[in-house]
Amino acid sequence: MYDSVSELPKDIQKLMNKAQQAREDAYAPYSRFRVGAALLLDSGETVIGNNQENAAFPSGLCAERVAVFHAGATKPNATIKTMAITARSLQRELTNPIPPCGACRQAIAEYEIKQESPIAIYFMGETGKVAKAFSISDLLPLLFDKSYL
Ligand code: THU
């Protein structure tokens, strides 16, 4: 856990800045809860995602899945090294780290397994502490994977 963004390593701060920018471009008129995610690839490139809502609520998608699917679609052979996530509510200030939802954890796990290397995940609210997971397995024990199929 880091006390604030300024405590993060410089490259992670930059990645979190990209997640913050992406967050502000979220399409979240229903929840007014904007989430941004930024992925750092092994090439040094970044790929972003943000939540995309829908009047038919379940048809929308979280920022983290938009980001990993965006990477899967546009950089299918890249390795994702790091993911930065930030959320901002238009209702109240989010001062605690906001963890990815269960469905996003499952989706992130698929890409860790595909690339055979861990994805470090840094997550925060709008301000305050930044939490770090070294791998999605820190956040999702006992995941469902291809070995069960
Ligand atoms: N949301 C995310 O983008 N990521 C999460 O991990 C949790 C929730 C979005 C979905 C919805 O657009 C809004 O936040 C409120 O749930």
Short mmCIF file of C-alpha atoms in Angstrom, two decimals, residues 65-142:
data_model
loop_
_atom_site.label_atom_id
_atom_site.label_comp_id
_atom_site.label_asym_id
_atom_site.label_seq_id
_atom_site.Cartn_x
_atom_site.Cartn_y
_atom_site.Cartn_z
CA ARG A 65 -12.47 -5.36 -18.98
CA VAL A 66 -12.63 -2.66 -21.66
CA ALA A 67 -8.86 -2.21 -21.13
CA VAL A 68 -7.84 -5.89 -21.28
CA PHE A 69 -10.16 -6.58 -24.23
CA HIS A 70 -8.81 -3.48 -25.97
CA ALA A 71 -5.27 -4.86 -25.48
CA GLY A 72 -6.36 -8.35 -26.53
CA ALA A 73 -7.90 -6.94 -29.70
CA THR A 74 -5.18 -4.48 -30.73
CA LYS A 75 -1.96 -6.00 -29.26
CA PRO A 76 -2.72 -9.72 -29.15
CA ASN A 77 0.92 -10.76 -28.73
CA ALA A 78 1.90 -8.19 -26.11
CA THR A 79 2.58 -8.96 -22.47
CA ILE A 80 0.72 -6.77 -19.98
CA LYS A 81 3.15 -5.83 -17.22
CA THR A 82 1.07 -3.50 -15.07
CA MET A 83 -2.48 -2.24 -14.70
CA ALA A 84 -3.43 1.05 -12.99
CA ILE A 85 -7.03 1.67 -11.94
CA THR A 86 -8.72 4.77 -10.54
CA ALA A 87 -12.36 5.64 -9.82
CA ARG A 88 -14.14 8.94 -9.24
CA SER A 89 -17.73 9.41 -8.17
CA LEU A 90 -19.65 12.57 -9.01
CA GLN A 91 -21.57 11.98 -5.73
CA ARG A 92 -18.77 11.92 -3.17
CA GLU A 93 -14.99 11.92 -2.93
CA LEU A 94 -13.53 8.42 -3.14
CA THR A 95 -10.58 8.42 -0.76
CA ASN A 96 -10.06 4.64 -0.47
CA PRO A 97 -8.64 2.26 -3.08
CA ILE A 98 -11.41 0.86 -5.32
CA PRO A 99 -10.70 -2.80 -6.17
CA PRO A 100 -11.74 -4.39 -9.48
CA CYS A 101 -15.03 -6.31 -9.40
CA GLY A 102 -15.15 -10.09 -9.49
CA ALA A 103 -15.97 -10.36 -13.19
CA CYS A 104 -13.01 -8.12 -14.05
CA ARG A 105 -10.72 -10.21 -11.85
CA GLN A 106 -11.75 -13.29 -13.80
CA ALA A 107 -11.10 -11.50 -17.11
CA ILE A 108 -7.69 -10.21 -15.97
CA ALA A 109 -6.79 -13.75 -14.80
CA GLU A 110 -7.43 -15.08 -18.31
CA TYR A 111 -4.76 -12.75 -19.72
CA GLU A 112 -2.24 -13.63 -16.99
CA ILE A 113 -2.69 -17.28 -17.91
CA LYS A 114 -2.50 -16.51 -21.64
CA GLN A 115 0.77 -14.56 -21.30
CA GLU A 116 2.22 -16.83 -18.59
CA SER A 117 3.37 -13.91 -16.44
CA PRO A 118 1.82 -11.89 -13.64
CA ILE A 119 0.14 -8.52 -14.06
CA ALA A 120 0.87 -6.08 -11.21
CA ILE A 121 -2.27 -4.12 -10.33
CA TYR A 122 -2.30 -0.68 -8.65
CA PHE A 123 -5.71 0.66 -7.66
CA MET A 124 -7.02 3.79 -6.01
CA GLY A 125 -10.05 6.02 -5.66
CA GLU A 126 -9.85 9.66 -6.67
CA THR A 127 -7.39 10.62 -3.91
CA GLY A 128 -5.56 8.91 -1.06
CA LYS A 129 -3.90 5.54 -0.76
CA VAL A 130 -2.91 3.32 -3.68
CA ALA A 131 -3.12 -0.45 -3.17
CA LYS A 132 -0.88 -2.90 -5.01
CA ALA A 133 -1.45 -6.54 -5.94
CA PHE A 134 1.57 -8.35 -7.42
CA SER A 135 -0.67 -10.62 -9.45
CA ILE A 136 -4.39 -11.17 -10.01
CA SER A 137 -3.97 -14.35 -7.94
CA ASP A 138 -3.61 -12.03 -4.89
CA LEU A 139 -7.16 -10.80 -5.59
CA LEU A 140 -8.74 -13.97 -6.99
CA PRO A 141 -7.82 -17.23 -5.31
CA LEU A 142 -9.43 -20.43 -6.62
#
